[in-house]
Tab-separated table of C-alpha atoms in Angstrom:
chain	number	residue	atom	x	y	z
N	17	MET	CA	0.009	-0.013	-0.084
N	18	LEU	CA	2.910	2.350	0.769
N	19	ARG	CA	4.478	1.620	-2.503
N	20	ILE	CA	1.264	2.263	-4.304
N	21	ALA	CA	1.077	5.637	-2.661
N	22	GLY	CA	4.636	6.429	-3.828
N	23	VAL	CA	6.357	6.011	-0.405
N	24	LYS	CA	9.401	3.911	-0.275
N	25	ALA	CA	9.025	1.338	2.315
N	26	TYR	CA	10.568	-2.112	3.223
N	27	HIS	CA	9.348	-5.434	4.524
N	28	THR	CA	10.844	-5.795	8.010
N	29	TRP	CA	11.121	-8.958	10.287
N	30	VAL	CA	11.168	-8.492	13.955
N	31	GLY	CA	10.773	-10.464	17.124
N	32	THR	CA	8.431	-9.053	19.793
N	33	ARG	CA	9.561	-8.658	23.401
N	34	ASP	CA	8.300	-12.168	24.078
N	35	LEU	CA	11.416	-13.458	22.367
N	36	PRO	CA	14.862	-12.676	23.922
N	37	TYR	CA	16.894	-13.316	20.893
N	38	LYS	CA	19.014	-11.041	18.630
N	39	TYR	CA	20.229	-11.635	15.078
N	40	SER	CA	23.860	-11.215	16.272
N	41	SER	CA	23.620	-14.213	18.597
N	42	VAL	CA	20.899	-16.333	16.995
N	43	PRO	CA	20.973	-15.650	13.179
N	44	THR	CA	17.984	-17.801	12.376
N	45	PRO	CA	14.275	-17.442	11.991
N	46	LEU	CA	13.837	-18.155	15.692
N	47	VAL	CA	14.416	-14.528	16.135
N	48	ASP	CA	11.293	-13.405	14.390
N	49	ASN	CA	7.585	-13.780	15.146
N	50	HIS	CA	6.200	-10.647	13.623
N	51	MET	CA	6.444	-8.569	10.325
N	52	ILE	CA	6.045	-4.845	9.997
N	53	ALA	CA	7.114	-2.135	7.458
N	54	THR	CA	9.757	0.430	7.643
N	55	TYR	CA	10.003	3.894	6.160
N	56	ILE	CA	13.285	5.623	5.844
N	57	GLY	CA	12.715	9.428	5.608
N	58	PRO	CA	14.795	11.883	3.619
N	59	ASP	CA	16.700	12.757	6.799
N	60	ASN	CA	17.542	9.148	7.275
N	61	GLN	CA	14.997	8.823	10.210
N	62	TYR	CA	13.589	5.312	10.505
N	63	TYR	CA	9.851	4.726	11.020
N	64	PHE	CA	8.779	1.442	12.177
N	65	LEU	CA	5.175	1.017	11.051
N	66	ASP	CA	3.085	-1.730	12.787
N	67	ALA	CA	-0.414	-2.248	11.268
N	68	THR	CA	-1.548	-4.468	14.066
N	69	SER	CA	-1.449	-1.461	16.550
N	70	ASP	CA	-4.656	0.345	15.871
N	71	HIS	CA	-4.165	3.319	18.140
N	72	THR	CA	-0.405	3.996	17.820
N	73	PRO	CA	0.350	7.451	16.282
N	74	PHE	CA	2.826	7.862	13.474
N	75	GLY	CA	6.324	7.923	14.840
N	76	LEU	CA	5.867	5.436	17.535
N	77	PRO	CA	6.733	1.865	17.137
N	78	SER	CA	4.252	-0.696	18.760
N	79	SER	CA	5.168	-1.059	22.441
N	80	MET	CA	5.771	-4.716	21.895
N	81	ILE	CA	8.854	-4.290	19.665
N	82	GLN	CA	10.684	-1.537	21.602
N	83	GLY	CA	14.385	-2.302	21.976
N	84	LYS	CA	14.272	-5.195	19.550
N	85	GLU	CA	16.352	-5.574	16.509
N	86	ALA	CA	14.600	-5.328	13.102
N	87	LEU	CA	15.782	-7.066	9.867
N	88	ILE	CA	14.956	-4.748	7.036
N	89	GLY	CA	14.813	-6.161	3.598
N	90	LEU	CA	16.254	-3.405	1.282
N	91	ASP	CA	15.966	-5.542	-1.835
N	92	ALA	CA	16.364	-9.111	-2.967
N	93	ASN	CA	20.078	-9.132	-2.007
N	94	ARG	CA	20.635	-6.446	0.642
N	95	PHE	CA	19.457	-6.144	4.237
N	96	GLU	CA	20.043	-3.892	7.222
N	97	VAL	CA	19.589	-4.856	10.987
N	98	LYS	CA	18.394	-1.812	12.994
N	99	MET	CA	17.658	-1.432	16.608
N	100	ILE	CA	14.175	-0.201	17.347
N	101	PRO	CA	14.465	2.346	20.152
N	102	GLU	CA	12.939	2.205	23.596
N	103	ILE	CA	10.495	5.202	23.871
N	104	ALA	CA	11.645	7.585	26.580
N	105	LYS	CA	9.261	8.256	29.501
N	106	GLU	CA	8.965	11.984	28.585
N	107	ARG	CA	6.933	10.879	25.523
N	108	ASN	CA	4.431	8.731	27.532
N	109	VAL	CA	2.567	11.062	29.759
N	110	MET	CA	-0.741	11.153	31.611
N	111	VAL	CA	-1.649	14.449	33.263
N	112	ASP	CA	-4.370	14.487	35.923
N	113	SER	CA	-5.739	17.626	37.397
N	114	VAL	CA	-8.506	17.687	39.954
N	115	ALA	CA	-10.304	20.219	42.135
N	116	ILE	CA	-11.913	18.801	45.316
N	117	ARG	CA	-13.826	19.847	48.327
N	118	LEU	CA	-15.152	18.279	51.563
N	119	ASP	CA	-18.939	17.652	51.467
N	120	GLY	CA	-20.363	15.906	54.555
N	121	ASP	CA	-18.401	12.660	54.912
N	122	GLN	CA	-17.151	12.548	51.413
N	123	VAL	CA	-14.786	14.231	48.932
N	124	VAL	CA	-16.439	15.733	45.865
N	125	GLY	CA	-14.374	16.762	42.821
N	126	LYS	CA	-14.077	17.487	39.225
N	127	GLY	CA	-11.138	16.572	37.012
N	128	ILE	CA	-9.703	16.331	33.574
N	129	SER	CA	-6.990	13.876	32.519
N	130	SER	CA	-4.996	13.729	29.236
N	131	LEU	CA	-3.081	10.759	27.645
N	132	ARG	CA	-0.081	11.002	25.360
N	133	GLY	CA	2.078	8.374	23.756
N	134	TYR	CA	1.556	4.778	24.975
N	135	PRO	CA	-0.879	5.832	27.751
N	136	LYS	CA	-3.063	7.078	24.936
N	137	VAL	CA	-2.533	3.937	22.844
N	138	PHE	CA	-3.423	1.495	25.772
N	139	GLY	CA	-6.159	3.861	26.802
N	140	GLY	CA	-7.479	3.787	23.314
N	141	TYR	CA	-7.824	-0.002	23.474
N	142	ALA	CA	-9.714	0.375	26.796
N	143	LEU	CA	-12.024	3.085	25.842
N	144	ASP	CA	-12.806	2.039	22.234
N	145	ARG	CA	-15.696	-0.284	23.177
N	146	SER	CA	-19.172	-0.822	22.024
N	147	GLU	CA	-20.771	-1.317	25.339
N	148	LYS	CA	-21.212	1.836	27.493
N	149	LYS	CA	-20.911	-0.203	30.796
N	150	ASP	CA	-17.275	-1.441	29.633
N	151	ILE	CA	-16.217	2.116	28.742
N	152	GLU	CA	-17.419	3.379	32.113
N	153	ARG	CA	-15.504	0.546	33.960
N	154	ASN	CA	-12.358	1.324	32.054
N	155	VAL	CA	-12.594	5.022	32.634
N	156	THR	CA	-12.838	4.350	36.372
N	157	ARG	CA	-9.659	2.225	36.047
N	158	LEU	CA	-7.840	4.839	34.356
N	159	ILE	CA	-8.842	7.791	36.473
N	160	GLY	CA	-10.127	6.155	39.753
N	161	LYS	CA	-8.497	7.460	42.880
N	162	GLY	CA	-8.650	7.601	46.695
N	163	SER	CA	-10.130	4.271	47.742
N	164	ASN	CA	-12.484	1.492	46.697
N	165	LYS	CA	-15.305	3.928	47.571
N	166	PHE	CA	-14.533	6.055	44.470
N	167	PHE	CA	-17.624	6.636	42.504
N	168	LEU	CA	-17.754	8.185	38.934
N	169	ASP	CA	-20.614	10.472	38.411
N	170	ASN	CA	-20.038	11.681	34.818
N	171	TYR	CA	-17.369	11.622	32.199
N	172	VAL	CA	-16.804	13.077	28.745
N	173	LEU	CA	-14.185	11.478	26.290
N	174	SER	CA	-12.255	13.398	23.509
N	175	ASP	CA	-10.199	12.326	20.704
N	176	VAL	CA	-10.071	8.639	21.634
N	177	GLY	CA	-9.854	7.635	17.964
N	178	ASN	CA	-7.632	10.602	16.826
N	179	ARG	CA	-4.016	9.394	16.749
N	180	ASP	CA	-2.659	12.967	16.314
N	181	LYS	CA	-4.279	14.502	19.365
N	182	LEU	CA	-4.279	13.873	23.106
N	183	THR	CA	-7.141	11.827	24.432
N	184	THR	CA	-8.898	13.829	27.267
N	185	ILE	CA	-11.199	12.580	29.966
N	186	GLY	CA	-13.307	15.131	31.769
N	187	TYR	CA	-15.201	13.789	34.934
N	188	SER	CA	-16.796	14.333	38.090
N	189	PHE	CA	-16.500	12.016	41.098
N	190	ARG	CA	-17.123	11.243	44.754
N	191	ILE	CA	-15.071	9.338	47.398
N	192	GLY	CA	-16.881	8.173	50.510
N	193	ASP	CA	-15.178	8.105	53.910
N	194	TYR	CA	-11.933	9.323	52.661
N	195	PHE	CA	-10.859	11.854	55.084
N	196	GLN	CA	-10.796	11.608	59.030
N	197	LYS	CA	-12.263	13.996	61.551
N	198	ILE	CA	-10.731	13.794	65.084
N	199	GLY	CA	-11.983	16.405	67.522
N	200	ASP	CA	-11.760	19.699	65.868
N	201	GLU	CA	-9.193	18.524	63.282
N	202	LEU	CA	-9.586	17.167	59.759
N	203	TYR	CA	-6.932	14.889	58.244
N	204	VAL	CA	-6.921	14.793	54.386
N	205	ASN	CA	-4.378	12.920	52.190
N	206	LEU	CA	-4.169	14.844	48.806
N	207	ASN	CA	-2.223	11.830	47.298
N	208	LEU	CA	-5.344	10.496	45.737
N	209	ASN	CA	-3.252	8.293	43.452
N	210	LYS	CA	-0.614	6.051	45.202
N	211	GLU	CA	1.004	4.099	42.416
N	212	HIS	CA	3.647	1.611	43.692
N	213	TYR	CA	2.883	2.367	47.193
N	214	ASN	CA	5.015	-0.159	49.308
N	215	ASP	CA	5.588	-1.998	46.078
N	216	PHE	CA	8.777	-3.711	47.372
N	217	ILE	CA	10.269	-6.755	45.882
N	218	ASP	CA	11.537	-9.518	48.094
N	219	PRO	CA	14.727	-10.941	46.308
N	220	ALA	CA	14.400	-14.115	48.315
N	221	LEU	CA	10.891	-14.818	46.759
N	222	ARG	CA	11.476	-13.587	43.261
N	223	GLU	CA	14.266	-14.665	40.916
N	224	THR	CA	12.836	-13.616	37.597
N	225	PRO	CA	12.797	-10.106	36.042
N	226	LYS	CA	9.744	-7.942	36.000
N	227	GLU	CA	8.526	-6.501	32.755
N	228	ARG	CA	6.312	-3.601	31.892
N	229	ASP	CA	4.772	-2.352	28.502
N	230	TYR	CA	6.376	1.101	28.388
N	231	LYS	CA	8.246	3.841	30.518
N	232	TYR	CA	6.039	6.755	31.495
N	233	GLU	CA	5.693	9.986	33.450
N	234	LYS	CA	2.517	10.967	35.335
N	235	LEU	CA	1.816	14.679	36.360
N	236	GLU	CA	-0.721	15.325	38.944
N	237	TYR	CA	-2.388	18.467	40.291
N	238	CYS	CA	-4.816	18.397	43.327
N	239	GLU	CA	-6.512	21.435	44.520
N	240	LEU	CA	-8.465	21.357	47.878
N	241	THR	CA	-10.854	24.239	48.854
N	242	ILE	CA	-10.176	24.821	52.574
N	243	PRO	CA	-13.571	24.387	54.343
N	244	GLU	CA	-15.140	27.522	55.857
N	245	GLY	CA	-14.184	27.878	59.513
N	246	TYR	CA	-11.008	25.813	59.195
N	247	SER	CA	-7.300	26.838	58.985
N	248	ILE	CA	-4.135	25.005	58.221
N	249	GLU	CA	-2.512	23.331	61.163
N	250	TYR	CA	0.031	21.140	59.210
N	251	LEU	CA	1.129	21.232	55.547
N	252	PRO	CA	3.420	18.192	54.590
N	253	PRO	CA	7.025	19.091	53.562
N	254	ASN	CA	8.028	18.885	49.838
N	255	ALA	CA	9.677	15.573	48.911
N	256	LYS	CA	11.776	14.383	45.969
N	257	ALA	CA	13.831	11.383	44.847
N	258	ASP	CA	15.255	10.937	41.344
N	259	GLY	CA	16.049	7.265	40.908
N	260	ASP	CA	17.149	5.640	37.590
N	261	LEU	CA	14.189	3.204	37.712
N	262	LEU	CA	11.621	5.191	39.621
N	263	GLY	CA	11.328	8.750	40.827
N	264	PHE	CA	8.828	11.479	42.165
N	265	GLU	CA	8.664	15.044	43.345
N	266	THR	CA	5.723	16.514	45.485
N	267	GLU	CA	5.252	20.255	46.239
N	268	TYR	CA	2.540	21.701	48.592
N	269	LYS	CA	1.373	25.285	48.377
N	270	THR	CA	-1.443	27.533	49.649
N	271	GLU	CA	-3.210	29.690	46.960
N	272	ASN	CA	-6.256	31.951	47.588
N	273	GLY	CA	-7.908	29.749	50.191
N	274	LYS	CA	-6.877	26.468	48.538
N	275	ILE	CA	-4.169	23.894	49.376
N	276	VAL	CA	-2.533	22.605	45.992
N	277	LEU	CA	-0.443	19.532	45.660
N	278	ARG	CA	1.653	19.246	42.565
N	279	LYS	CA	3.217	15.787	41.962
N	280	ARG	CA	5.609	14.433	39.284
N	281	PHE	CA	6.016	10.619	39.069
N	282	TYR	CA	7.869	8.306	36.741
N	283	VAL	CA	8.850	4.808	35.983
N	284	ASN	CA	11.802	4.300	33.812
N	285	TYR	CA	12.276	0.525	32.900
N	286	LEU	CA	10.902	-1.961	30.469
N	287	LEU	CA	12.663	-5.073	32.190
N	288	LEU	CA	13.673	-4.951	35.761
N	289	GLN	CA	16.437	-7.419	36.367
N	290	PRO	CA	16.891	-9.159	39.750
N	291	SER	CA	20.173	-7.376	40.257
N	292	GLN	CA	18.117	-4.106	40.235
N	293	PHE	CA	15.541	-5.068	42.911
N	294	GLU	CA	17.409	-3.441	45.695
N	295	HIS	CA	17.742	-0.264	43.829
N	296	TRP	CA	13.960	-0.383	43.068
N	297	ASN	CA	13.232	-0.948	46.841
N	298	ALA	CA	15.370	2.047	47.678
N	299	SER	CA	13.346	4.347	45.449
N	300	VAL	CA	9.968	2.902	46.551
N	301	LYS	CA	10.779	3.648	50.258
N	302	PRO	CA	10.717	7.472	50.086
N	303	LEU	CA	7.776	7.420	47.641
N	304	SER	CA	5.820	5.421	50.164
N	305	GLU	CA	6.778	7.774	52.960
N	306	ALA	CA	5.591	10.710	50.964
N	307	TYR	CA	2.283	9.074	50.117
N	308	LYS	CA	1.538	8.714	53.901
N	309	GLU	CA	1.591	12.508	54.439
N	310	SER	CA	-1.713	14.325	55.243
N	311	ILE	CA	-2.624	17.864	55.593
N	312	ILE	CA	-4.250	18.843	58.924
N	313	LEU	CA	-7.081	21.442	59.030
N	314	LYS	CA	-8.031	22.880	62.513
N	315	LYS	CA	-11.389	24.499	63.478
N	316	LYS	CA	-10.905	28.157	64.130
């Protein structure tokens, strides 16, 4: 099809990440279980085109072939072996911004999330469904927060099927029994998302690597309106840890009668080797400690 359109493209053999082989070590068909096309641009930029990945935008390889060698058939007698890159975490970003308030014994809020890169691709598979109940369940999985008492009131999806634009999810929600009231004090944890909380790996129990589909970043903004009649008794300290495999940064501020938490979080591996488990655990520890921090509001 590309050649009919006047675009020079080449048949390309590749093994997905299910296969651990390279052509340099096993120069046989055992290396391959998949076929794609490769377009080489005028600037010598390689584009690996996988027609089996419905929601993948132009310029991204499908996630399952990241970091694998591709055998590009240039003609009947020539070929080239090219490494498909692992896509950097900065290109795979989810941004989640919410404004919340305390209402009775529950948290009530509105938010908007945007998905770019592989989060958009995987979100597209989850949200491109024919049954409304399936879509609603997957929206909850994508943006659910706080506790198992999270309830999604409404949601609006935009550009799920448009590969060239961010997917956005506008939503409103409630979380029952999320904060604590003790005497004249309120305890509220603004870390509504606690990814990899206490996610320690015991090297004595696990000897095999851990794999994930893609590296990613998540940027979060949570804004709490201070209830009338209350003042701030305690604001958690800012925290930061930049690990090679996992990292985060939290910042608390007060702005116009509101408390704001800005958080950046990232995971930076595709295959976590047993030799890296201790390093992973060292990064999980400060993250989990930061997740425990709550603001304290005191009745005036």
